[in-house]
Amino acid sequence: MYLYVYGNNVSGKYYYKDINQFIYIKGTLIQNELSLEERVNNRITGYFHGYLSEDLVFSGEWSSYDGNNKYNFKFANDKRYPINNLEIITSSLEEDFDNKKFESSKDAIIIKNEKSLNNLDRISLDVDGAKSLNKERMEFLLNNSVMEEYHSWKTSSYSEDDFYMKKEINVSYLDDKIISFSIYNYSYAGGIHGIYNSSSYIYLISRGERIGNNLSELIENKNDIELINLMRKKLLRNYTDKDFFDFYSIELSNVFDITPSGIKFIWPLYKIAGYAQGIIEIDFTYLELKPFIKKDSKFLYLFDK
């Protein structure tokens, strides 16, 4: 379970092996009482109600949406993990100027590093580009960046259009060896539509080294016909071949992310299809992708679960 706590509001996601997807959760934390509702495909499926202790143990009762099923639960922060707690710092501004709207929001990360490990500091400094390990300094840098955008927009011709900017960071995977961040960026400064993208920043925790920058770190042969056919089959689950610029020339994307159930491949806007199709993603389970993995890949251990 990944819990994001901001004031009295809580959001996040959790996963268990019988359900091959994240289940999203949202609710409130009042003092130490935590109440959450869970959703699958935007439909409420159940509720968590319990208490969150100071050492991050969340325990209580889960009940199904109809109340017919109830179970006791307990989640505990695993202190054996090198990373088990981090802070997502957000700076945002919403302003109206001359009947136009300005909105900007930016995230940055500080990993809790009680043992002062250099590898964890390296990850914190690299993932968001805001080169600081101090919360107050980080907030200052983010606020300055947002305010500079606002003043630049207000004094330029761009102020004739609305302005939207967003950088959102979430943890998509974490174990004792790897942490992966999913970073979503959106910008609009006039025109027909905005531009957005989703990228992953994957790190080898022991060294603070970013990995997964290229498909060659994961796949032995990207031209393997069985792999290509499996990719095409997955693409055609939600699209037709006519939705793509040239369906039969598509290669597996260099952009991929780690999830608890497998590997997600991500094609940015305009890479293989038009704007209307948006960011295109497909998921491979670990079992599906295992025959194609490089034998010396840093990701190999994930496929032996």
GROMACS .gro file of N, CA, C and O in nm, residues 171-288:
model
  472
  171VAL      N    1   0.499   0.741  -0.671
  171VAL     CA    2   0.578   0.618  -0.666
  171VAL      C    3   0.498   0.509  -0.736
  171VAL      O    4   0.384   0.480  -0.698
  172SER      N    5   0.555   0.449  -0.839
  172SER     CA    6   0.486   0.341  -0.910
  172SER      C    7   0.533   0.204  -0.865
  172SER      O    8   0.461   0.104  -0.884
  173TYR      N    9   0.653   0.195  -0.806
  173TYR     CA   10   0.700   0.065  -0.757
  173TYR      C   11   0.810   0.089  -0.654
  173TYR      O   12   0.891   0.181  -0.666
  174LEU      N   13   0.814   0.000  -0.553
  174LEU     CA   14   0.918   0.005  -0.451
  174LEU      C   15   0.940  -0.133  -0.393
  174LEU      O   16   0.845  -0.202  -0.357
  175ASP      N   17   1.066  -0.175  -0.386
  175ASP     CA   18   1.103  -0.292  -0.307
  175ASP      C   19   1.238  -0.261  -0.243
  175ASP      O   20   1.276  -0.144  -0.231
  176ASP      N   21   1.312  -0.362  -0.200
  176ASP     CA   22   1.439  -0.336  -0.132
  176ASP      C   23   1.553  -0.307  -0.230
  176ASP      O   24   1.663  -0.270  -0.187
  177LYS      N   25   1.528  -0.322  -0.360
  177LYS     CA   26   1.633  -0.301  -0.459
  177LYS      C   27   1.605  -0.183  -0.553
  177LYS      O   28   1.698  -0.114  -0.596
  178ILE      N   29   1.480  -0.160  -0.586
  178ILE     CA   30   1.444  -0.063  -0.688
  178ILE      C   31   1.332   0.029  -0.639
  178ILE      O   32   1.242  -0.015  -0.567
  179ILE      N   33   1.340   0.156  -0.676
  179ILE     CA   34   1.226   0.246  -0.662
  179ILE      C   35   1.201   0.311  -0.798
  179ILE      O   36   1.296   0.347  -0.869
  180SER      N   37   1.075   0.320  -0.836
  180SER     CA   38   1.038   0.382  -0.963
  180SER      C   39   0.938   0.493  -0.938
  180SER      O   40   0.839   0.474  -0.867
  181PHE      N   41   0.966   0.608  -0.998
  181PHE     CA   42   0.877   0.723  -0.990
  181PHE      C   43   0.810   0.744  -1.126
  181PHE      O   44   0.875   0.740  -1.230
  182SER      N   45   0.680   0.766  -1.123
  182SER     CA   46   0.606   0.803  -1.242
  182SER      C   47   0.587   0.955  -1.240
  182SER      O   48   0.534   1.009  -1.143
  183ILE      N   49   0.632   1.021  -1.346
  183ILE     CA   50   0.627   1.167  -1.351
  183ILE      C   51   0.539   1.211  -1.467
  183ILE      O   52   0.563   1.175  -1.583
  184TYR      N   53   0.435   1.286  -1.434
  184TYR     CA   54   0.340   1.335  -1.533
  184TYR      C   55   0.358   1.485  -1.550
  184TYR      O   56   0.359   1.560  -1.451
  185ASN      N   57   0.375   1.530  -1.674
  185ASN     CA   58   0.388   1.672  -1.704
  185ASN      C   59   0.279   1.715  -1.801
  185ASN      O   60   0.251   1.644  -1.898
  186TYR      N   61   0.220   1.831  -1.774
  186TYR     CA   62   0.119   1.888  -1.864
  186TYR      C   63   0.145   2.038  -1.877
  186TYR      O   64   0.175   2.105  -1.777
  187SER      N   65   0.132   2.090  -1.999
  187SER     CA   66   0.148   2.234  -2.018
  187SER      C   67   0.052   2.284  -2.125
  187SER      O   68   0.029   2.215  -2.226
  188TYR      N   69  -0.003   2.402  -2.101
  188TYR     CA   70  -0.088   2.469  -2.200
  188TYR      C   71  -0.063   2.619  -2.188
  188TYR      O   72  -0.074   2.677  -2.081
  189ALA      N   73  -0.026   2.680  -2.300
  189ALA     CA   74  -0.004   2.825  -2.301
  189ALA      C   75  -0.066   2.887  -2.425
  189ALA      O   76  -0.014   2.982  -2.483
  190GLY      N   77  -0.180   2.830  -2.465
  190GLY     CA   78  -0.249   2.881  -2.583
  190GLY      C   79  -0.253   2.777  -2.693
  190GLY      O   80  -0.178   2.679  -2.693
  191GLY      N   81  -0.344   2.796  -2.786
  191GLY     CA   82  -0.356   2.703  -2.896
  191GLY      C   83  -0.475   2.611  -2.878
  191GLY      O   84  -0.560   2.631  -2.790
  192ILE      N   85  -0.480   2.507  -2.959
  192ILE     CA   86  -0.595   2.417  -2.959
  192ILE      C   87  -0.598   2.329  -2.836
  192ILE      O   88  -0.703   2.304  -2.777
  193HIS      N   89  -0.481   2.279  -2.796
  193HIS     CA   90  -0.478   2.187  -2.682
  193HIS      C   91  -0.342   2.193  -2.614
  193HIS      O   92  -0.245   2.248  -2.669
  194GLY      N   93  -0.336   2.135  -2.495
  194GLY     CA   94  -0.211   2.128  -2.422
  194GLY      C   95  -0.126   2.010  -2.465
  194GLY      O   96  -0.169   1.924  -2.542
  195ILE      N   97  -0.005   2.006  -2.412
  195ILE     CA   98   0.087   1.896  -2.437
  195ILE      C   99   0.115   1.827  -2.304
  195ILE      O  100   0.137   1.893  -2.202
  196TYR      N  101   0.116   1.695  -2.305
  196TYR     CA  102   0.143   1.621  -2.182
  196TYR      C  103   0.225   1.497  -2.212
  196TYR      O  104   0.229   1.447  -2.325
  197ASN      N  105   0.294   1.448  -2.109
  197ASN     CA  106   0.370   1.325  -2.123
  197ASN      C  107   0.383   1.256  -1.988
  197ASN      O  108   0.361   1.318  -1.882
  198SER      N  109   0.416   1.130  -1.993
  198SER     CA  110   0.437   1.050  -1.873
  198SER      C  111   0.570   0.978  -1.888
  198SER      O  112   0.596   0.916  -1.991
  199SER      N  113   0.656   0.990  -1.789
  199SER     CA  114   0.786   0.925  -1.795
  199SER      C  115   0.814   0.853  -1.663
  199SER      O  116   0.747   0.877  -1.562
  200SER      N  117   0.912   0.764  -1.665
  200SER     CA  118   0.947   0.692  -1.543
  200SER      C  119   1.094   0.718  -1.510
  200SER      O  120   1.178   0.726  -1.600
  201TYR      N  121   1.120   0.733  -1.383
  201TYR     CA  122   1.256   0.746  -1.332
  201TYR      C  123   1.278   0.629  -1.236
  201TYR      O  124   1.224   0.628  -1.125
  202ILE      N  125   1.358   0.533  -1.280
  202ILE     CA  126   1.381   0.410  -1.204
  202ILE      C  127   1.523   0.413  -1.149
  202ILE      O  128   1.618   0.444  -1.221
  203TYR      N  129   1.537   0.378  -1.021
  203TYR     CA  130   1.668   0.386  -0.956
  203TYR      C  131   1.703   0.254  -0.888
  203TYR      O  132   1.619   0.189  -0.825
  204LEU      N  133   1.831   0.218  -0.900
  204LEU     CA  134   1.889   0.109  -0.823
  204LEU      C  135   1.927   0.168  -0.687
  204LEU      O  136   2.018   0.250  -0.677
  205ILE      N  137   1.854   0.129  -0.584
  205ILE     CA  138   1.865   0.197  -0.454
  205ILE      C  139   2.005   0.186  -0.396
  205ILE      O  140   2.056   0.282  -0.338
  206SER      N  141   2.069   0.071  -0.408
  206SER     CA  142   2.199   0.049  -0.344
  206SER      C  143   2.307   0.146  -0.393
  206SER      O  144   2.402   0.176  -0.320
  207ARG      N  145   2.292   0.197  -0.516
  207ARG     CA  146   2.393   0.286  -0.573
  207ARG      C  147   2.339   0.426  -0.603
  207ARG      O  148   2.416   0.514  -0.643
  208GLY      N  149   2.208   0.445  -0.590
  208GLY     CA  150   2.150   0.573  -0.626
  208GLY      C  151   2.159   0.600  -0.774
  208GLY      O  152   2.155   0.714  -0.819
  209GLU      N  153   2.167   0.493  -0.853
  209GLU     CA  154   2.190   0.504  -0.998
  209GLU      C  155   2.058   0.490  -1.073
  209GLU      O  156   1.979   0.399  -1.048
  210ARG      N  157   2.037   0.582  -1.168
  210ARG     CA  158   1.918   0.571  -1.252
  210ARG      C  159   1.939   0.462  -1.357
  210ARG      O  160   2.042   0.459  -1.425
  211ILE      N  161   1.842   0.373  -1.370
  211ILE     CA  162   1.850   0.264  -1.467
  211ILE      C  163   1.721   0.265  -1.550
  211ILE      O  164   1.629   0.342  -1.524
  212GLY      N  165   1.716   0.178  -1.652
  212GLY     CA  166   1.596   0.169  -1.733
  212GLY      C  167   1.580   0.284  -1.829
  212GLY      O  168   1.469   0.318  -1.869
  213ASN      N  169   1.692   0.345  -1.870
  213ASN     CA  170   1.686   0.456  -1.965
  213ASN      C  171   1.667   0.410  -2.109
  213ASN      O  172   1.634   0.490  -2.196
  214ASN      N  173   1.689   0.281  -2.132
  214ASN     CA  174   1.681   0.229  -2.267
  214ASN      C  175   1.630   0.086  -2.263
  214ASN      O  176   1.659   0.011  -2.169
  215LEU      N  177   1.557   0.048  -2.366
  215LEU     CA  178   1.500  -0.086  -2.374
  215LEU      C  179   1.607  -0.194  -2.370
  215LEU      O  180   1.584  -0.306  -2.323
  216SER      N  181   1.729  -0.162  -2.418
  216SER     CA  182   1.837  -0.260  -2.422
  216SER      C  183   1.881  -0.305  -2.282
  216SER      O  184   1.948  -0.408  -2.268
  217GLU      N  185   1.844  -0.230  -2.178
  217GLU     CA  186   1.874  -0.272  -2.041
  217GLU      C  187   1.781  -0.382  -1.992
  217GLU      O  188   1.806  -0.445  -1.891
  218LEU      N  189   1.672  -0.403  -2.065
  218LEU     CA  190   1.569  -0.497  -2.022
  218LEU      C  191   1.552  -0.615  -2.117
  218LEU      O  192   1.548  -0.730  -2.074
  219ILE      N  193   1.543  -0.586  -2.247
  219ILE     CA  194   1.505  -0.686  -2.348
  219ILE      C  195   1.627  -0.737  -2.425
  219ILE      O  196   1.711  -0.658  -2.468
  220GLU      N  197   1.636  -0.868  -2.440
  220GLU     CA  198   1.747  -0.928  -2.515
  220GLU      C  199   1.742  -0.892  -2.663
  220GLU      O  200   1.843  -0.853  -2.721
  221ASN      N  201   1.626  -0.907  -2.724
  221ASN     CA  202   1.612  -0.880  -2.868
  221ASN      C  203   1.477  -0.817  -2.893
  221ASN      O  204   1.374  -0.884  -2.895
  222LYS      N  205   1.476  -0.686  -2.915
  222LYS     CA  206   1.349  -0.615  -2.932
  222LYS      C  207   1.280  -0.654  -3.062
  222LYS      O  208   1.162  -0.625  -3.081
  223ASN      N  209   1.352  -0.719  -3.154
  223ASN     CA  210   1.295  -0.760  -3.282
  223ASN      C  211   1.245  -0.905  -3.281
  223ASN      O  212   1.208  -0.956  -3.387
  224ASP      N  213   1.245  -0.967  -3.164
  224ASP     CA  214   1.193  -1.103  -3.153
  224ASP      C  215   1.048  -1.105  -3.202
  224ASP      O  216   0.964  -1.030  -3.151
  225ILE      N  217   1.019  -1.190  -3.300
  225ILE     CA  218   0.887  -1.187  -3.363
  225ILE      C  219   0.776  -1.225  -3.264
  225ILE      O  220   0.664  -1.172  -3.272
  226GLU      N  221   0.806  -1.314  -3.169
  226GLU     CA  222   0.704  -1.349  -3.069
  226GLU      C  223   0.673  -1.229  -2.979
  226GLU      O  224   0.557  -1.205  -2.944
  227LEU      N  225   0.775  -1.154  -2.944
  227LEU     CA  226   0.756  -1.034  -2.862
  227LEU      C  227   0.677  -0.929  -2.939
  227LEU      O  228   0.585  -0.867  -2.885
  228ILE      N  229   0.712  -0.908  -3.065
  228ILE     CA  230   0.642  -0.809  -3.147
  228ILE      C  231   0.495  -0.846  -3.164
  228ILE      O  232   0.405  -0.761  -3.153
  229ASN      N  233   0.468  -0.973  -3.188
  229ASN     CA  234   0.329  -1.018  -3.204
  229ASN      C  235   0.250  -0.999  -3.075
  229ASN      O  236   0.131  -0.962  -3.079
  230LEU      N  237   0.314  -1.025  -2.962
  230LEU     CA  238   0.246  -1.005  -2.833
  230LEU      C  239   0.218  -0.857  -2.810
  230LEU      O  240   0.109  -0.819  -2.764
  231MET      N  241   0.314  -0.771  -2.846
  231MET     CA  242   0.294  -0.626  -2.834
  231MET      C  243   0.177  -0.581  -2.921
  231MET      O  244   0.090  -0.505  -2.877
  232ARG      N  245   0.173  -0.628  -3.046
  232ARG     CA  246   0.065  -0.589  -3.137
  232ARG      C  247  -0.071  -0.636  -3.084
  232ARG      O  248  -0.171  -0.561  -3.093
  233LYS      N  249  -0.075  -0.755  -3.032
  233LYS     CA  250  -0.200  -0.808  -2.976
  233LYS      C  251  -0.251  -0.719  -2.863
  233LYS      O  252  -0.371  -0.690  -2.853
  234LYS      N  253  -0.160  -0.673  -2.778
  234LYS     CA  254  -0.199  -0.588  -2.667
  234LYS      C  255  -0.244  -0.450  -2.716
  234LYS      O  256  -0.340  -0.392  -2.663
  235LEU      N  257  -0.176  -0.395  -2.816
  235LEU     CA  258  -0.215  -0.265  -2.871
  235LEU      C  259  -0.356  -0.271  -2.930
  235LEU      O  260  -0.434  -0.175  -2.919
  236LEU      N  261  -0.389  -0.382  -2.992
  236LEU     CA  262  -0.519  -0.395  -3.059
  236LEU      C  263  -0.634  -0.424  -2.964
  236LEU      O  264  -0.749  -0.432  -3.006
  237ARG      N  265  -0.604  -0.440  -2.836
  237ARG     CA  266  -0.713  -0.458  -2.739
  237ARG      C  267  -0.794  -0.330  -2.723
  237ARG      O  268  -0.914  -0.334  -2.697
  238ASN      N  269  -0.727  -0.216  -2.735
  238ASN     CA  270  -0.795  -0.088  -2.713
  238ASN      C  271  -0.796   0.002  -2.836
  238ASN      O  272  -0.857   0.109  -2.834
  239TYR      N  273  -0.726  -0.040  -2.943
  239TYR     CA  274  -0.718   0.041  -3.064
  239TYR      C  275  -0.734  -0.050  -3.186
  239TYR      O  276  -0.730  -0.172  -3.175
  240THR      N  277  -0.750   0.013  -3.301
  240THR     CA  278  -0.743  -0.060  -3.428
  240THR      C  279  -0.612  -0.022  -3.496
  240THR      O  280  -0.550   0.080  -3.461
  241ASP      N  281  -0.570  -0.101  -3.595
  241ASP     CA  282  -0.445  -0.069  -3.663
  241ASP      C  283  -0.452   0.065  -3.735
  241ASP      O  284  -0.351   0.132  -3.757
  242LYS      N  285  -0.574   0.111  -3.767
  242LYS     CA  286  -0.592   0.240  -3.836
  242LYS      C  287  -0.568   0.359  -3.742
  242LYS      O  288  -0.552   0.473  -3.788
  243ASP      N  289  -0.566   0.335  -3.611
  243ASP     CA  290  -0.542   0.443  -3.515
  243ASP      C  291  -0.396   0.487  -3.513
  243ASP      O  292  -0.364   0.592  -3.455
  244PHE      N  293  -0.307   0.409  -3.572
  244PHE     CA  294  -0.164   0.437  -3.565
  244PHE      C  295  -0.112   0.490  -3.698
  244PHE      O  296  -0.171   0.467  -3.803
  245PHE      N  297   0.001   0.560  -3.690
  245PHE     CA  298   0.062   0.613  -3.812
  245PHE      C  299   0.100   0.498  -3.906
  245PHE      O  300   0.071   0.503  -4.026
  246ASP      N  301   0.167   0.398  -3.852
  246ASP     CA  302   0.207   0.280  -3.932
  246ASP      C  303   0.218   0.162  -3.835
  246ASP      O  304   0.324   0.138  -3.777
  247PHE      N  305   0.107   0.093  -3.819
  247PHE     CA  306   0.097  -0.010  -3.715
  247PHE      C  307   0.209  -0.114  -3.725
  247PHE      O  308   0.268  -0.152  -3.624
  248TYR      N  309   0.241  -0.158  -3.846
  248TYR     CA  310   0.335  -0.268  -3.861
  248TYR      C  311   0.481  -0.225  -3.853
  248TYR      O  312   0.572  -0.310  -3.865
  249SER      N  313   0.507  -0.098  -3.830
  249SER     CA  314   0.644  -0.052  -3.807
  249SER      C  315   0.669  -0.018  -3.660
  249SER      O  316   0.781   0.023  -3.624
  250ILE      N  317   0.569  -0.034  -3.574
  250ILE     CA  318   0.582   0.002  -3.433
  250ILE      C  319   0.680  -0.092  -3.363
  250ILE      O  320   0.672  -0.214  -3.376
  251GLU      N  321   0.773  -0.034  -3.290
  251GLU     CA  322   0.866  -0.109  -3.206
  251GLU      C  323   0.830  -0.088  -3.059
  251GLU      O  324   0.766   0.011  -3.023
  252LEU      N  325   0.871  -0.181  -2.976
  252LEU     CA  326   0.846  -0.168  -2.833
  252LEU      C  327   0.911  -0.040  -2.782
  252LEU      O  328   1.026  -0.009  -2.816
  253SER      N  329   0.840   0.035  -2.701
  253SER     CA  330   0.887   0.166  -2.658
  253SER      C  331   1.010   0.156  -2.568
  253SER      O  332   1.024   0.064  -2.487
  254ASN      N  333   1.099   0.256  -2.582
  254ASN     CA  334   1.213   0.268  -2.491
  254ASN      C  335   1.171   0.315  -2.353
  254ASN      O  336   1.248   0.304  -2.257
  255VAL      N  337   1.052   0.371  -2.340
  255VAL     CA  338   1.002   0.422  -2.212
  255VAL      C  339   0.920   0.312  -2.145
  255VAL      O  340   0.820   0.266  -2.200
  256PHE      N  341   0.965   0.267  -2.028
  256PHE     CA  342   0.891   0.165  -1.955
  256PHE      C  343   0.898   0.192  -1.806
  256PHE      O  344   0.984   0.263  -1.757
  257ASP      N  345   0.802   0.134  -1.735
  257ASP     CA  346   0.794   0.153  -1.591
  257ASP      C  347   0.770   0.019  -1.523
  257ASP      O  348   0.722  -0.077  -1.586
  258ILE      N  349   0.800   0.014  -1.395
  258ILE     CA  350   0.781  -0.107  -1.314
  258ILE      C  351   0.650  -0.095  -1.239
  258ILE      O  352   0.618   0.010  -1.183
  259THR      N  353   0.574  -0.202  -1.235
  259THR     CA  354   0.453  -0.208  -1.151
  259THR      C  355   0.460  -0.337  -1.068
  259THR      O  356   0.542  -0.425  -1.098
  260PRO      N  357   0.378  -0.352  -0.967
  260PRO     CA  358   0.381  -0.477  -0.890
  260PRO      C  359   0.349  -0.600  -0.972
  260PRO      O  360   0.393  -0.710  -0.939
  261SER      N  361   0.274  -0.585  -1.081
  261SER     CA  362   0.232  -0.701  -1.159
  261SER      C  363   0.313  -0.723  -1.286
  261SER      O  364   0.300  -0.827  -1.350
  262GLY      N  365   0.399  -0.625  -1.326
  262GLY     CA  366   0.474  -0.643  -1.448
  262GLY      C  367   0.539  -0.515  -1.496
  262GLY      O  368   0.571  -0.426  -1.417
  263ILE      N  369   0.557  -0.505  -1.627
  263ILE     CA  370   0.622  -0.391  -1.690
  263ILE      C  371   0.522  -0.316  -1.777
  263ILE      O  372   0.450  -0.376  -1.857
  264LYS      N  373   0.518  -0.185  -1.761
  264LYS     CA  374   0.431  -0.100  -1.842
  264LYS      C  375   0.517  -0.028  -1.946
  264LYS      O  376   0.617   0.036  -1.912
  265PHE      N  377   0.479  -0.039  -2.073
  265PHE     CA  378   0.548   0.032  -2.181
  265PHE      C  379   0.464   0.153  -2.222
  265PHE      O  380   0.341   0.144  -2.235
  266ILE      N  381   0.533   0.266  -2.243
  266ILE     CA  382   0.466   0.394  -2.263
  266ILE      C  383   0.519   0.460  -2.390
  266ILE      O  384   0.640   0.481  -2.404
  267TRP      N  385   0.427   0.492  -2.483
  267TRP     CA  386   0.463   0.569  -2.602
  267TRP      C  387   0.414   0.712  -2.582
  267TRP      O  388   0.294   0.736  -2.561
  268PRO      N  389   0.502   0.812  -2.590
  268PRO     CA  390   0.460   0.952  -2.572
  268PRO      C  391   0.365   0.998  -2.682
  268PRO      O  392   0.347   0.931  -2.785
  269LEU      N  393   0.305   1.115  -2.660
  269LEU     CA  394   0.221   1.176  -2.762
  269LEU      C  395   0.294   1.184  -2.895
  269LEU      O  396   0.413   1.218  -2.900
  270TYR      N  397   0.221   1.153  -3.001
  270TYR     CA  398   0.269   1.165  -3.139
  270TYR      C  399   0.378   1.065  -3.176
  270TYR      O  400   0.428   1.068  -3.289
  271LYS      N  401   0.417   0.976  -3.087
  271LYS     CA  402   0.524   0.882  -3.119
  271LYS      C  403   0.477   0.778  -3.221
  271LYS      O  404   0.545   0.750  -3.320
  272ILE      N  405   0.360   0.719  -3.197
  272ILE     CA  406   0.310   0.616  -3.289
  272ILE      C  407   0.167   0.645  -3.336
  272ILE      O  408   0.114   0.572  -3.420
  273ALA      N  409   0.105   0.751  -3.281
  273ALA     CA  410  -0.033   0.784  -3.318
  273ALA      C  411  -0.058   0.932  -3.295
  273ALA      O  412   0.026   1.002  -3.236
  274GLY      N  413  -0.173   0.980  -3.341
  274GLY     CA  414  -0.207   1.121  -3.330
  274GLY      C  415  -0.249   1.161  -3.189
  274GLY      O  416  -0.262   1.078  -3.098
  275TYR      N  417  -0.275   1.290  -3.173
  275TYR     CA  418  -0.307   1.346  -3.040
  275TYR      C  419  -0.432   1.283  -2.981
  275TYR      O  420  -0.440   1.262  -2.860
  276ALA      N  421  -0.529   1.251  -3.065
  276ALA     CA  422  -0.656   1.197  -3.015
  276ALA      C  423  -0.638   1.066  -2.940
  276ALA      O  424  -0.715   1.035  -2.849
  277GLN      N  425  -0.534   0.989  -2.975
  277GLN     CA  426  -0.510   0.863  -2.906
  277GLN      C  427  -0.436   0.882  -2.773
  277GLN      O  428  -0.434   0.793  -2.690
  278GLY      N  429  -0.375   0.999  -2.756
  278GLY     CA  430  -0.309   1.031  -2.630
  278GLY      C  431  -0.184   0.949  -2.606
  278GLY      O  432  -0.124   0.892  -2.698
  279ILE      N  433  -0.141   0.945  -2.479
  279ILE     CA  434  -0.030   0.859  -2.438
  279ILE      C  435  -0.079   0.714  -2.448
  279ILE      O  436  -0.184   0.680  -2.396
  280ILE      N  437  -0.002   0.629  -2.513
  280ILE     CA  438  -0.042   0.489  -2.531
  280ILE      C  439   0.040   0.401  -2.438
  280ILE      O  440   0.163   0.411  -2.434
  281GLU      N  441  -0.029   0.316  -2.363
  281GLU     CA  442   0.036   0.228  -2.267
  281GLU      C  443  -0.014   0.085  -2.284
  281GLU      O  444  -0.132   0.062  -2.312
  282ILE      N  445   0.076  -0.011  -2.266
  282ILE     CA  446   0.038  -0.151  -2.257
  282ILE      C  447   0.114  -0.215  -2.142
  282ILE      O  448   0.224  -0.173  -2.108
  283ASP      N  449   0.055  -0.317  -2.082
  283ASP     CA  450   0.115  -0.386  -1.968
  283ASP      C  451   0.146  -0.530  -2.003
  283ASP      O  452   0.062  -0.601  -2.061
  284PHE      N  453   0.267  -0.573  -1.967
  284PHE     CA  454   0.306  -0.713  -1.973
  284PHE      C  455   0.318  -0.765  -1.831
  284PHE      O  456   0.379  -0.699  -1.745
  285THR      N  457   0.264  -0.882  -1.803
  285THR     CA  458   0.291  -0.945  -1.674
  285THR      C  459   0.436  -0.994  -1.674
  285THR      O  460   0.498  -1.011  -1.781
  286TYR      N  461   0.491  -1.019  -1.555
  286TYR     CA  462   0.627  -1.071  -1.547
  286TYR      C  463   0.639  -1.206  -1.618
  286TYR      O  464   0.739  -1.234  -1.684
  287LEU      N  465   0.536  -1.287  -1.607
  287LEU     CA  466   0.539  -1.418  -1.671
  287LEU      C  467   0.542  -1.405  -1.824
  287LEU      O  468   0.616  -1.477  -1.892
  288GLU      N  469   0.463  -1.313  -1.879
  288GLU     CA  470   0.460  -1.293  -2.024
  288GLU      C  471   0.594  -1.247  -2.080
  288GLU      O  472   0.638  -1.289  -2.187
   0.00000   0.00000   0.00000
